CSV table of C-alpha atoms and ligand atoms in Angstrom, one decimal:
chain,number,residue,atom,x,y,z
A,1,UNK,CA,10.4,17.0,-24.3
A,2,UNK,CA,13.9,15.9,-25.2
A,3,UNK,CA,14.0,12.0,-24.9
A,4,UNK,CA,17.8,11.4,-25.0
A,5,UNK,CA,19.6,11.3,-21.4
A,6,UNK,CA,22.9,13.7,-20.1
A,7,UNK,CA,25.4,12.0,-19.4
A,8,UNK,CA,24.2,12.7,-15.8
A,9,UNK,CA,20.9,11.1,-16.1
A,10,UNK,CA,22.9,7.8,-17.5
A,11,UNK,CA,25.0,8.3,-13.9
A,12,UNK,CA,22.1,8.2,-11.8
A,13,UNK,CA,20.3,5.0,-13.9
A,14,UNK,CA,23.6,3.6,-13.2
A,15,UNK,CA,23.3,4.6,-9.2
A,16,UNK,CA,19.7,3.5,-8.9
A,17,UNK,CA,20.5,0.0,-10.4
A,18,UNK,CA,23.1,-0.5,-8.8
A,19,UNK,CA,21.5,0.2,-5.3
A,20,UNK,CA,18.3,-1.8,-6.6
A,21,UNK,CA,20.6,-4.6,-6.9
A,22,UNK,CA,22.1,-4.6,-3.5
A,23,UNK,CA,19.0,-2.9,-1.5
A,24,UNK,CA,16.6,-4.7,-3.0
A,25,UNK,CA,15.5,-7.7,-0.4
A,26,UNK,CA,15.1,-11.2,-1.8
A,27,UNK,CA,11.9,-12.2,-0.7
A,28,UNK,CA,10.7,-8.3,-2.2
A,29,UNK,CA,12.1,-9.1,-5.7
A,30,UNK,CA,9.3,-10.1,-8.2
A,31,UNK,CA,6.8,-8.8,-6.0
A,32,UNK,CA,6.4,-5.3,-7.5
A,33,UNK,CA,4.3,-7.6,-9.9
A,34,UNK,CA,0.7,-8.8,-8.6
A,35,UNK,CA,0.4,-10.0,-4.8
A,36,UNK,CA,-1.5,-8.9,-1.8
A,37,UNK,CA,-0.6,-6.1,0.0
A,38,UNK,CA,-3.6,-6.3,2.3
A,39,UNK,CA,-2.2,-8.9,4.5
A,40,UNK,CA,-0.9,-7.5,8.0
A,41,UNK,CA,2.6,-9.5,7.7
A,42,UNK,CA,3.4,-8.2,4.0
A,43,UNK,CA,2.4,-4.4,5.6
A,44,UNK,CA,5.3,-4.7,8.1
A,45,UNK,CA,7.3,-5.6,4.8
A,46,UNK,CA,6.5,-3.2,2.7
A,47,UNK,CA,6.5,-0.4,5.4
A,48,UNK,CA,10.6,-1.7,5.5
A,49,UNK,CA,11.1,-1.5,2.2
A,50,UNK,CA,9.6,2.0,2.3
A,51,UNK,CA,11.5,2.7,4.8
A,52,UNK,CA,14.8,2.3,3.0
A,53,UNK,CA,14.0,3.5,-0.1
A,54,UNK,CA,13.3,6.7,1.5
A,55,UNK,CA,16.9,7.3,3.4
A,56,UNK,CA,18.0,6.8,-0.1
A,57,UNK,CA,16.0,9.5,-1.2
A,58,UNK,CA,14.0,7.6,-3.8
A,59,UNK,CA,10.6,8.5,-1.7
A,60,UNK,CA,8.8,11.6,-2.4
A,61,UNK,CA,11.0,12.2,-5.9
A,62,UNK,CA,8.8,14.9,-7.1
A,63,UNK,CA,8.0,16.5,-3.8
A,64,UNK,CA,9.6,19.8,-3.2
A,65,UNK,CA,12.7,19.7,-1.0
A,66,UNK,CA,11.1,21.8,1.7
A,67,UNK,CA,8.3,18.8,2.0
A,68,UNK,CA,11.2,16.3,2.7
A,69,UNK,CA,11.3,15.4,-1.1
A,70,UNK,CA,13.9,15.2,-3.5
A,71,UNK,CA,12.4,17.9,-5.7
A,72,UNK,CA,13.9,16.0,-8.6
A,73,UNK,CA,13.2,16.3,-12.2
A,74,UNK,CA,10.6,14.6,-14.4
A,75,UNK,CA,13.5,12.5,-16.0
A,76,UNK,CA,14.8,11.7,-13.4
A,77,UNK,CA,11.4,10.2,-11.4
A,78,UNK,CA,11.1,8.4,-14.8
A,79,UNK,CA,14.4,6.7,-14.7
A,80,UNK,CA,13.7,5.8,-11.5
A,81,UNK,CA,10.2,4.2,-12.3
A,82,UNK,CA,12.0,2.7,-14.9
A,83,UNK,CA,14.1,1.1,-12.7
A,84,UNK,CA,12.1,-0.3,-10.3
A,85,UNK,CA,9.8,-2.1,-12.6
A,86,UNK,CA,13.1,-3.3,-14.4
A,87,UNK,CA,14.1,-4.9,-11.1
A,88,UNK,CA,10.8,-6.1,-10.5
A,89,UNK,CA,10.8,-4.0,-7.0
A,90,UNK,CA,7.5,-3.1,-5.1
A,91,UNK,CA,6.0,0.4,-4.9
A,92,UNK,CA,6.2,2.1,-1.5
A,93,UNK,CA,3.6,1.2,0.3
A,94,UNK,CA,1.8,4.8,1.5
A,95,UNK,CA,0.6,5.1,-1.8
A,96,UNK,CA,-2.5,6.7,-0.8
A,97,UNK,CA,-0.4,9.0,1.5
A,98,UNK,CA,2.2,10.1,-0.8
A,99,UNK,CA,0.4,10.7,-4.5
A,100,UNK,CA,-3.2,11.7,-2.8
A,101,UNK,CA,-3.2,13.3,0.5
A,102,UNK,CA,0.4,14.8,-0.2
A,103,UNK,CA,0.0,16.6,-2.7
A,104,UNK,CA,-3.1,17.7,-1.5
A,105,UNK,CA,-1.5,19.4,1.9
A,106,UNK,CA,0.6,21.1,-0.2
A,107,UNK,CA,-2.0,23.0,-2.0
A,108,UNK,CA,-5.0,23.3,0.8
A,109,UNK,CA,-3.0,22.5,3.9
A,110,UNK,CA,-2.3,24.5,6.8
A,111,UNK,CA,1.7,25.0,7.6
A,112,UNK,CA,1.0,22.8,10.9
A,113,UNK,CA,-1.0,19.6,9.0
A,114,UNK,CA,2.0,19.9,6.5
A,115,UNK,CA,4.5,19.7,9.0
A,116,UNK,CA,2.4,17.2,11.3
A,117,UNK,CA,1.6,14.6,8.4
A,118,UNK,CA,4.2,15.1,5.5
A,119,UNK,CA,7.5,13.7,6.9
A,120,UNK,CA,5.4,10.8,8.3
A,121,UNK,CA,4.1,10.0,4.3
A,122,UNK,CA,7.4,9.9,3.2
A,123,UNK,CA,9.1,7.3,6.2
A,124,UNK,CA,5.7,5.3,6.4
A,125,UNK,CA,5.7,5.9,10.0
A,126,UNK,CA,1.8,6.8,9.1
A,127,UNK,CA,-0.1,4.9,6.4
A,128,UNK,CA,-3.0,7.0,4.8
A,129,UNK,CA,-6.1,5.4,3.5
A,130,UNK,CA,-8.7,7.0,1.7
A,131,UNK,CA,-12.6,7.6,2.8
A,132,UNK,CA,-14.6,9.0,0.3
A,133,UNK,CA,-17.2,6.1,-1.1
A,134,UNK,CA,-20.5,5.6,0.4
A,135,UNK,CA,-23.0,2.9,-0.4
A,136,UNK,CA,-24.8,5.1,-2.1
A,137,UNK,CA,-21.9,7.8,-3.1
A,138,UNK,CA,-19.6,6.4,-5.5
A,139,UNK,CA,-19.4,7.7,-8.7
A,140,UNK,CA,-21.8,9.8,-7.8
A,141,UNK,CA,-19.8,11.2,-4.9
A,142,UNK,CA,-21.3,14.3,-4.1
A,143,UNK,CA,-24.7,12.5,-2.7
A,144,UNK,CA,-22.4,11.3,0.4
A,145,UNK,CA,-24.3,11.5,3.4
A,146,UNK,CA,-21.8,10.8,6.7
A,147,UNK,CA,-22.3,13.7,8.6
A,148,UNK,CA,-19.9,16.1,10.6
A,149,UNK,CA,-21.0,18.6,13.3
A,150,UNK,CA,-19.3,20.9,15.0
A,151,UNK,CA,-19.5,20.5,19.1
A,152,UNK,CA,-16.8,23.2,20.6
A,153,UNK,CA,-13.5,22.7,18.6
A,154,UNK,CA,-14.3,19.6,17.8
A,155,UNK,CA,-16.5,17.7,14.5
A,156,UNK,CA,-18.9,14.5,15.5
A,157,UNK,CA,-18.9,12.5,12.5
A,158,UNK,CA,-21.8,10.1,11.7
A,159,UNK,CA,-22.1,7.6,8.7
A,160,UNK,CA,-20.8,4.7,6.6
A,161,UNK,CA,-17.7,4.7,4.4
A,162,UNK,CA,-17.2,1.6,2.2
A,163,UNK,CA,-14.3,0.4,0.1
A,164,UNK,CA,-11.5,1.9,2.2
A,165,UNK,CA,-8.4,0.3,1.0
A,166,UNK,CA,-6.0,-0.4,3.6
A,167,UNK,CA,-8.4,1.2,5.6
A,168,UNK,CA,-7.6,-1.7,8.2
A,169,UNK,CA,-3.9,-1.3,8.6
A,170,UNK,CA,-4.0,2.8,8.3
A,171,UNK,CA,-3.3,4.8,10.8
A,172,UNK,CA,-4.9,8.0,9.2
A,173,UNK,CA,-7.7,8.6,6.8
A,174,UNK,CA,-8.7,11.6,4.7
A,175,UNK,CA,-12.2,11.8,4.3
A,176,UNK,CA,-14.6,13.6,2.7
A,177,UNK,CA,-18.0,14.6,5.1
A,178,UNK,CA,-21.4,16.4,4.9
A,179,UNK,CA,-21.2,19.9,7.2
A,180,UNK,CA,-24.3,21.7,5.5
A,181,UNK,CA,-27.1,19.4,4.4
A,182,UNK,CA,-29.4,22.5,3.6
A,183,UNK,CA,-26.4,23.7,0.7
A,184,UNK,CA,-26.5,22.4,-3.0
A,185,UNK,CA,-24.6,18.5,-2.8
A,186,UNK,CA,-21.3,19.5,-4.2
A,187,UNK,CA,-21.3,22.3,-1.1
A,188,UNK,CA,-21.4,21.3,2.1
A,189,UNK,CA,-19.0,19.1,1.9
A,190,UNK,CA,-15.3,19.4,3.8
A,191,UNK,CA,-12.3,17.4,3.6
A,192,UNK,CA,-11.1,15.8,7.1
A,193,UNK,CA,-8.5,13.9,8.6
A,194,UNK,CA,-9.1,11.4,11.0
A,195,UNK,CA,-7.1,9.2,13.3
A,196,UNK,CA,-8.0,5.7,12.6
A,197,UNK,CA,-8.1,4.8,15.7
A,198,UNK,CA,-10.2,6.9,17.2
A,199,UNK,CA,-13.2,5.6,19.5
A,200,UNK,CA,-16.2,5.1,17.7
A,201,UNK,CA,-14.3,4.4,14.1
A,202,UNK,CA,-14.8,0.2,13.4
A,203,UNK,CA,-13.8,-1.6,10.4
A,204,UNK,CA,-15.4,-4.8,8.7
A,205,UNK,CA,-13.0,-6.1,6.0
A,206,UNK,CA,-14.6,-6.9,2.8
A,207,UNK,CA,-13.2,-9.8,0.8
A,208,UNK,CA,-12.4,-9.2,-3.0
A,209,UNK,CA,-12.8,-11.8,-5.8
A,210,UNK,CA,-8.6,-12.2,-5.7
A,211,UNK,CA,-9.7,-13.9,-2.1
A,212,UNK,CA,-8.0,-10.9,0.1
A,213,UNK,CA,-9.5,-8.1,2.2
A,214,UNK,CA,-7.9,-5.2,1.1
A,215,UNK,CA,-10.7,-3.0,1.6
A,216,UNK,CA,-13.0,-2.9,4.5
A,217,UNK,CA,-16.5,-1.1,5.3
A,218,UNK,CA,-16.0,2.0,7.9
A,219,UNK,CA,-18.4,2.6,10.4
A,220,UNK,CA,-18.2,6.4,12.2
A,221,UNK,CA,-20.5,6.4,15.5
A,222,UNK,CA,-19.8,9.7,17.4
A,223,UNK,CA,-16.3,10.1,16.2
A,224,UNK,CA,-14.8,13.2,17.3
A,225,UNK,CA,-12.1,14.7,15.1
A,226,UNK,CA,-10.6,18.1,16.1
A,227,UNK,CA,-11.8,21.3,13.7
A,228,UNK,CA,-7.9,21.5,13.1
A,229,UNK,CA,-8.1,19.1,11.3
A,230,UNK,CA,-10.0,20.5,8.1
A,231,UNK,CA,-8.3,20.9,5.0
A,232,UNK,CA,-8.9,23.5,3.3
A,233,UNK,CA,-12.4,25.9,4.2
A,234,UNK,CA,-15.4,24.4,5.9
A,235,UNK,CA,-18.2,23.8,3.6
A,236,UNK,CA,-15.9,23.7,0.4
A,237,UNK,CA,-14.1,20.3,0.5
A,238,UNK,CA,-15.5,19.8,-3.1
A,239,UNK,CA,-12.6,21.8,-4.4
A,240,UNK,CA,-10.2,19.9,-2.4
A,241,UNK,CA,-11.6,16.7,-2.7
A,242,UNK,CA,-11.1,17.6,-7.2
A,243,UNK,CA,-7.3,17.9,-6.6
A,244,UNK,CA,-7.3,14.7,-4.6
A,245,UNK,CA,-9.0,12.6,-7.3
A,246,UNK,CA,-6.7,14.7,-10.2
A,247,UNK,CA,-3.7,13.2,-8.7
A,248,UNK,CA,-5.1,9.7,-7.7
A,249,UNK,CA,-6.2,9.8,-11.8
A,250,UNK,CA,-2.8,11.5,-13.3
A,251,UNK,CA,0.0,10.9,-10.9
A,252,UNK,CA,-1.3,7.6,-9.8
A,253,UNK,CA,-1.4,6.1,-13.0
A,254,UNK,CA,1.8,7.0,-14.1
A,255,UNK,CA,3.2,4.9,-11.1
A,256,UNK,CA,0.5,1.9,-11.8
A,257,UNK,CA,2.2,1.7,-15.0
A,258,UNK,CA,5.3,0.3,-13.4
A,259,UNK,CA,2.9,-2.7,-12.5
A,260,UNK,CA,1.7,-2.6,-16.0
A,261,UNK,CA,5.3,-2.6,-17.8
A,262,UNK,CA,6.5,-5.4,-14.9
A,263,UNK,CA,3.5,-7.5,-15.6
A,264,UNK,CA,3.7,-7.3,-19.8
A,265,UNK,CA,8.1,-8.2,-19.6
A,266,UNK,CA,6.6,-11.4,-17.0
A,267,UNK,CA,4.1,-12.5,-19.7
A,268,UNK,CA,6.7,-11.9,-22.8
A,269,UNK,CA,8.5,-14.6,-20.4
A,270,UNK,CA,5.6,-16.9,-20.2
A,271,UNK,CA,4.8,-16.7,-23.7
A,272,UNK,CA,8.7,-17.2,-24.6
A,273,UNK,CA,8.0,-21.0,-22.7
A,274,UNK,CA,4.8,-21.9,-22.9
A,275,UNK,CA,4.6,-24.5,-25.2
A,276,UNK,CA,1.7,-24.4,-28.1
A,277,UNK,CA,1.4,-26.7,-31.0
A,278,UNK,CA,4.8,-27.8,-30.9
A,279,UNK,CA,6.5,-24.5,-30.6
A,280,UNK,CA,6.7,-21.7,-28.0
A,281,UNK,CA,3.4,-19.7,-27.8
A,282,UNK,CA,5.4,-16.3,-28.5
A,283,UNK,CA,6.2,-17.7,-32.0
A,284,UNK,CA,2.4,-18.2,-32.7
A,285,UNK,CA,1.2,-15.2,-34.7
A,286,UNK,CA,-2.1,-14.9,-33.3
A,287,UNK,CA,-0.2,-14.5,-29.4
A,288,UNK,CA,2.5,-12.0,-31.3
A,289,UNK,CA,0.3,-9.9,-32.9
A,290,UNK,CA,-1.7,-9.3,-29.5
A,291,UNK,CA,1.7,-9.0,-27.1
A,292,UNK,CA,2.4,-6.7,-29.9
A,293,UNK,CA,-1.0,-4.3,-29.5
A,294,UNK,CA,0.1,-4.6,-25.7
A,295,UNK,CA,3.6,-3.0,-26.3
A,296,UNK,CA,2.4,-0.2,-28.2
A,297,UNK,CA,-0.4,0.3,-25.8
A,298,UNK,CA,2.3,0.2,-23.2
A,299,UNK,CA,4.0,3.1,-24.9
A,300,UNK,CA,1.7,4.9,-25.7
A,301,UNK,CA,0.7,4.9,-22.2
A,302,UNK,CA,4.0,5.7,-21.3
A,303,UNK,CA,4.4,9.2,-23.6
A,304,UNK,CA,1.1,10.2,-22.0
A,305,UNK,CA,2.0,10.2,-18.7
A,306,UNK,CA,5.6,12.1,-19.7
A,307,UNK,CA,3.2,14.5,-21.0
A,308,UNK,CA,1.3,15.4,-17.6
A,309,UNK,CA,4.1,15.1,-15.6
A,310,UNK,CA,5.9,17.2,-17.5
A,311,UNK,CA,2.6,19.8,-17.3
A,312,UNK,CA,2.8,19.2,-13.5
A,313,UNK,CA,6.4,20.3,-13.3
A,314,UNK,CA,6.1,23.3,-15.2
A,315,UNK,CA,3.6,24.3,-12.6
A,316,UNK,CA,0.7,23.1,-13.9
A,317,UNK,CA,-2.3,20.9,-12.1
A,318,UNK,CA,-3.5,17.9,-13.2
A,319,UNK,CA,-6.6,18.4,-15.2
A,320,UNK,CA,-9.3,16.3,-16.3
A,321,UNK,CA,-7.5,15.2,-19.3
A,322,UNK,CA,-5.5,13.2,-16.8
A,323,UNK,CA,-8.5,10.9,-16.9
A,324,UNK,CA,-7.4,9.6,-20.1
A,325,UNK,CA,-4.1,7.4,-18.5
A,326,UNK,CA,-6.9,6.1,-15.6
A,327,UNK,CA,-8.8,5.0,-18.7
A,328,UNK,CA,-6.5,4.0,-20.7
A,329,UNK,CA,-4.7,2.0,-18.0
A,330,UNK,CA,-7.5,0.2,-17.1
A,331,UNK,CA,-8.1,-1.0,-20.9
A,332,UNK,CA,-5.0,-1.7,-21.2
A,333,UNK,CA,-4.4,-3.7,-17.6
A,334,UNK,CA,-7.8,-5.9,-19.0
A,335,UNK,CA,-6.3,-6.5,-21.6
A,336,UNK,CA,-2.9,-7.7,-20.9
A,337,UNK,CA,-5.0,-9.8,-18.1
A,338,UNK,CA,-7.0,-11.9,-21.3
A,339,UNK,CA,-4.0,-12.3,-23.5
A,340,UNK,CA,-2.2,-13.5,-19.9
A,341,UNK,CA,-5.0,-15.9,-19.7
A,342,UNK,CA,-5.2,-16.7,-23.5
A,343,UNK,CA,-1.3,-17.8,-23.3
A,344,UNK,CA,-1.2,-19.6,-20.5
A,345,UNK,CA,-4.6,-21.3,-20.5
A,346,UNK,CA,-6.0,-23.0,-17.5
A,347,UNK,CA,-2.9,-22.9,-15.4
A,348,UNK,CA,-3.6,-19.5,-15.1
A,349,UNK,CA,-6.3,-20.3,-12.9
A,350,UNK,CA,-4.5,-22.1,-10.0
A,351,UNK,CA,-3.8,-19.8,-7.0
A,352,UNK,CA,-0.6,-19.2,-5.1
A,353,UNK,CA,0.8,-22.5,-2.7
A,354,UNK,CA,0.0,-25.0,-5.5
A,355,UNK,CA,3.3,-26.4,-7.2
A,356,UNK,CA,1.5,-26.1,-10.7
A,357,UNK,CA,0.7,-21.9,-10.2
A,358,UNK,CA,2.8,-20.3,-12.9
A,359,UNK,CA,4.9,-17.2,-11.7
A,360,UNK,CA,4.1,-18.6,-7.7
A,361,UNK,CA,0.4,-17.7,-8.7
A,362,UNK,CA,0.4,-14.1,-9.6
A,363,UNK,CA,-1.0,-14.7,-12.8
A,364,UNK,CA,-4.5,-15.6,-11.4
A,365,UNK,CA,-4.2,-12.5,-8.7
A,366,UNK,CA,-3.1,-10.4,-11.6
A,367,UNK,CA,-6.1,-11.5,-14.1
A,368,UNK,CA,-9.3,-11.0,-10.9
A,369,UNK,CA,-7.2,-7.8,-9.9
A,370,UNK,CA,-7.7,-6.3,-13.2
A,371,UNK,CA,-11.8,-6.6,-12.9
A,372,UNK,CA,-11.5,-3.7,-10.7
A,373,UNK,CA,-9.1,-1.5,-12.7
A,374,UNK,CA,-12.2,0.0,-15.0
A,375,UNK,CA,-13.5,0.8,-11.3
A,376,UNK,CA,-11.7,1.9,-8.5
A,377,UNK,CA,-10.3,5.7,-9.0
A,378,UNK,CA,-13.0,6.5,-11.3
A,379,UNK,CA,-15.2,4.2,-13.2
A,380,UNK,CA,-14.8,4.1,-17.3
A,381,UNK,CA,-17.6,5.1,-18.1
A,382,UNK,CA,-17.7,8.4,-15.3
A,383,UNK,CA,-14.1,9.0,-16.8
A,384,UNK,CA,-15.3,8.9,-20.8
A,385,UNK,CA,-18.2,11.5,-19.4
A,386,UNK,CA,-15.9,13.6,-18.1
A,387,UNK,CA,-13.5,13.5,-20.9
A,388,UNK,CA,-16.4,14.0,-23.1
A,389,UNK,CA,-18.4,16.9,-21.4
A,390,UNK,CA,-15.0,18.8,-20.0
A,391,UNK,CA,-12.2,17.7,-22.5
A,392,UNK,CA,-13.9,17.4,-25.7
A,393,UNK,CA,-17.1,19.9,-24.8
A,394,UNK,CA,-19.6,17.7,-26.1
A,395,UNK,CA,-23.5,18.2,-24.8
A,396,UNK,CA,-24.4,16.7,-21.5
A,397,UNK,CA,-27.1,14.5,-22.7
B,401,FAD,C1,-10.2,-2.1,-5.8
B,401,FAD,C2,-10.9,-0.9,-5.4
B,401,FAD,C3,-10.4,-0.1,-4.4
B,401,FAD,C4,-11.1,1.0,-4.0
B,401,FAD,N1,-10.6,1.8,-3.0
B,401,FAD,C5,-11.3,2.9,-2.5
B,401,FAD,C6,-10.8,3.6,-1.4
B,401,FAD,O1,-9.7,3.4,-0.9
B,401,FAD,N2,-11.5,4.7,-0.9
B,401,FAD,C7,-12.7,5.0,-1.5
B,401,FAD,O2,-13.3,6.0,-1.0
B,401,FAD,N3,-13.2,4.3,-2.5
B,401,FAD,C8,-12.5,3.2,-3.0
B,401,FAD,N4,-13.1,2.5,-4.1
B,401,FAD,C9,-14.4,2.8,-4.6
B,401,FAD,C10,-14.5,3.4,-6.0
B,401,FAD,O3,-14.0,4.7,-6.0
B,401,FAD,C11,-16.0,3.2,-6.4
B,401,FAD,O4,-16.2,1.8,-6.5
B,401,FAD,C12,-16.3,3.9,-7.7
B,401,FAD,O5,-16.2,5.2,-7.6
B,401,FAD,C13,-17.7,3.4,-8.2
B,401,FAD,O6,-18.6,3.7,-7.2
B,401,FAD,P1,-19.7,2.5,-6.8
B,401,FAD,O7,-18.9,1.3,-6.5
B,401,FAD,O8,-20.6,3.1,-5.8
B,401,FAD,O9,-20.5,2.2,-8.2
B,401,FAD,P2,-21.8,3.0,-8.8
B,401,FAD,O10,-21.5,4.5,-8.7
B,401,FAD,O11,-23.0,2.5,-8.1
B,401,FAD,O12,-21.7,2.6,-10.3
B,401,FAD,C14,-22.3,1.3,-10.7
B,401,FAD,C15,-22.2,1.3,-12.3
B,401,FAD,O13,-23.0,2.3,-12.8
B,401,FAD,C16,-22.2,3.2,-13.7
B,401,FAD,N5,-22.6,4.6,-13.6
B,401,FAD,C17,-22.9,5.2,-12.4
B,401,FAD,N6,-23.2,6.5,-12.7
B,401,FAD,C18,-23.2,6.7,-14.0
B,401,FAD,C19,-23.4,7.8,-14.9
B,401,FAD,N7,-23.7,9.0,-14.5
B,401,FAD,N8,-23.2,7.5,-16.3
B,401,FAD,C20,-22.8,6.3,-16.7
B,401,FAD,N9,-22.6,5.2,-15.9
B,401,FAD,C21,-22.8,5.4,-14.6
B,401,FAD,C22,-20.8,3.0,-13.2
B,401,FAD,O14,-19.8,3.3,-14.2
B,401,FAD,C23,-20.7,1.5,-12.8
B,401,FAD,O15,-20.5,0.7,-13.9
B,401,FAD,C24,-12.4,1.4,-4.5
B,401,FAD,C25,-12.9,0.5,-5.5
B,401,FAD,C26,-12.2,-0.6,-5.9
B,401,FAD,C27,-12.8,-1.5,-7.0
């Protein structure tokens, strides 16, 4: 791809700034960086600030303008990533809804769940969470055993879900359920949507080690969800269910990095006043040289993601070779945590509220968050399987 920008791209970087700078609310600004989203009060928040980033067209870039999108062009989503993470401005919030479950309507969807659901992603009138894991169905995710079965026109769903992020603010969930325990495990599966407030659905929040509850177990006892609401064929929500997960692992990413980038210009910051031996800690070599690895890893991450974006805009899919940003993210998101930690030492350890916290107490958010980054969407070593056995070809054993 052709790096330099028109003199049309440079206009719109100019317009986005320019409306970050006056949209963008106060008490949002910095945020984009490491803080609970989990919390009810922030969710109202965040649902605004979705809110107006969408009548400015800057939700849904990349979905097609008869989806409600902007349809807009790789350079320009970038510029607008770019952007945001410059201004230090949260993601919208629906992110389940608008990089999973999107996307996946689009391909597997009837025309009446796309035009049900999709405007609704794109305002955050509807948040979207995500139902797949099992207690004993997570990287192995075909063994899930919640059942669904079919009474009139209606599915009676059975089981346990667990890890549902934002699962207790939703007001949708797409789910993955068993519909023909005699077939193979990756058969018998289909891909659902369910009102999150249907009878019969509860929720027991689950807290992480950052000290929030931003996922939650989900219990289904008799919930009835209408057979319209199948995505895709009965029995065959495996297929589905890959394109999911192949945007959650390419797409998703890409926009992660935005934290990433945000979180590596904060810690240049820290490192540029953080006294050590006498002198700021950025001028000590050992601190350079690994804020240096960081940058390049940054960048590297950043040209990797151009390169399946632009794939995905010629009309391509994400493939499993997308699993390489979700594993090189993670690394790299560890990583930045420990030098974070290295720099700034204990203070790094005090939580938000306390005078002492440096950045209002991101910093020891950001650094437990990160334990879960070589986990959630995939874990690093299911991702360097599949890389290995469907990327590379290399023997299964
Ligand atoms: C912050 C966070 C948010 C999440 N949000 C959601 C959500 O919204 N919805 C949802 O459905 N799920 C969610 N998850 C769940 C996530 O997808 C699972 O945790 C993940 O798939 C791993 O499954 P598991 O926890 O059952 O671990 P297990 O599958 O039990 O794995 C345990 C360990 O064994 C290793 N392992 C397992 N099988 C193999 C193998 N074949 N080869 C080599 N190593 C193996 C794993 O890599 C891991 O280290 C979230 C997880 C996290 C951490």
């Amino acid at each position: 791809m052709d790096f330099d920008f028109t003199e049309a791209q440079q206009g719109f970087r100019q317009d986005v700034r320019a409306w970050l700078a006056t949209n963008l609310p106060e008490d949002l600004r910095g945020r984009g960086f490491a803080s609970s989203r989990g919390e009810p009060e922030k969710v109202v928040r965040l649902r605004e600030w979705q809110r107006t980033l969408h009548k400015a067209g800057f939700v849904g870039m990349d979905w097609p303008a008869e989806y409600g999108g902007r349809g807009a062009s790789l350079v320009e989503q970038v510029i607008f990533y770019e952007e945001m993470s410059r201004a230090q401005a949260p993601q919208p919030l629906n992110r389940s809804g608008l990089s999973m479950l999107g996307p996946t309507l689009m391909k597997h969807g009837t025309p009446a769940q796309r035009a049900r659901h999709l405007d609704r992603i794109l305002t955050a009138e509807e948040i979207w969470c995500q139902g797949f894991s099992e207690p004993n169905a997570g990287s192995d995710l075909a063994n899930l055993q919640t059942r669904a079965v079919l009474d009139g026109d209606h599915y009676v769903i059975n089981g346990q879900k667990v890890w549902t992020s934002m699962g207790h603010v939703a007001d949708w969930g797409f789910f993955l359920v068993r519909t023909d325990p005699a077939a193979p495990k990756h058969k018998g599966l289909t891909f659902i949507l369910v009102d999150m407030k249907s009878p019969g659905l509860t929720l027991r929040p689950l807290r992480q080690i950052t000290g929030e509850a931003e996922f939650n177990e989900t219990f289904l006892d008799n919930v009835r969800v209408p057979a319209a609401n199948v995505v895709g064929k009965v029995n065959e929500g495996w297929a589905v269910a890959l394109t999911t997960l192949a945007y959650e692992r390419d797409v998703l990413t890409f926009i992660r990095h935005i934290s990433l980038r945000t979180a590596l210009h904060r810690l240049l910051e820290v490192a540029r006043r953080t006294p050590r031996g006498g002198r700021p800690a950025a001028h000590d070599p050992v601190v350079r040289q690994k804020i240096a690895e960081l940058l390049i890893g940054e960048r590297c991450l950043q040209l990797h993601g151009y390169r399946s974006l632009t794939r995905i805009l010629h009309g391509g899919a994400p493939g499993p070779e997308g699993s390489t940003s979700k594993l090189f993210w993670s690394q790299l998101d560890q990583d930045l945590a420990e030098v974070a930690t290295h720099v700034i030492g204990p203070y790094s350890q005090i939580k938000a509220g306390h005078p002492l916290a440096p950045d209002e107490g991101q910093w020891e958010f950001y650094c437990l968050l990160a334990r879960g980054s070589g986990i959630r969407a995939g874990t690093t070593e299911i991702l360097r399987n599949i890389l290995g056995e469907r990327v590379l070809g290399l023997p299964k054993d």
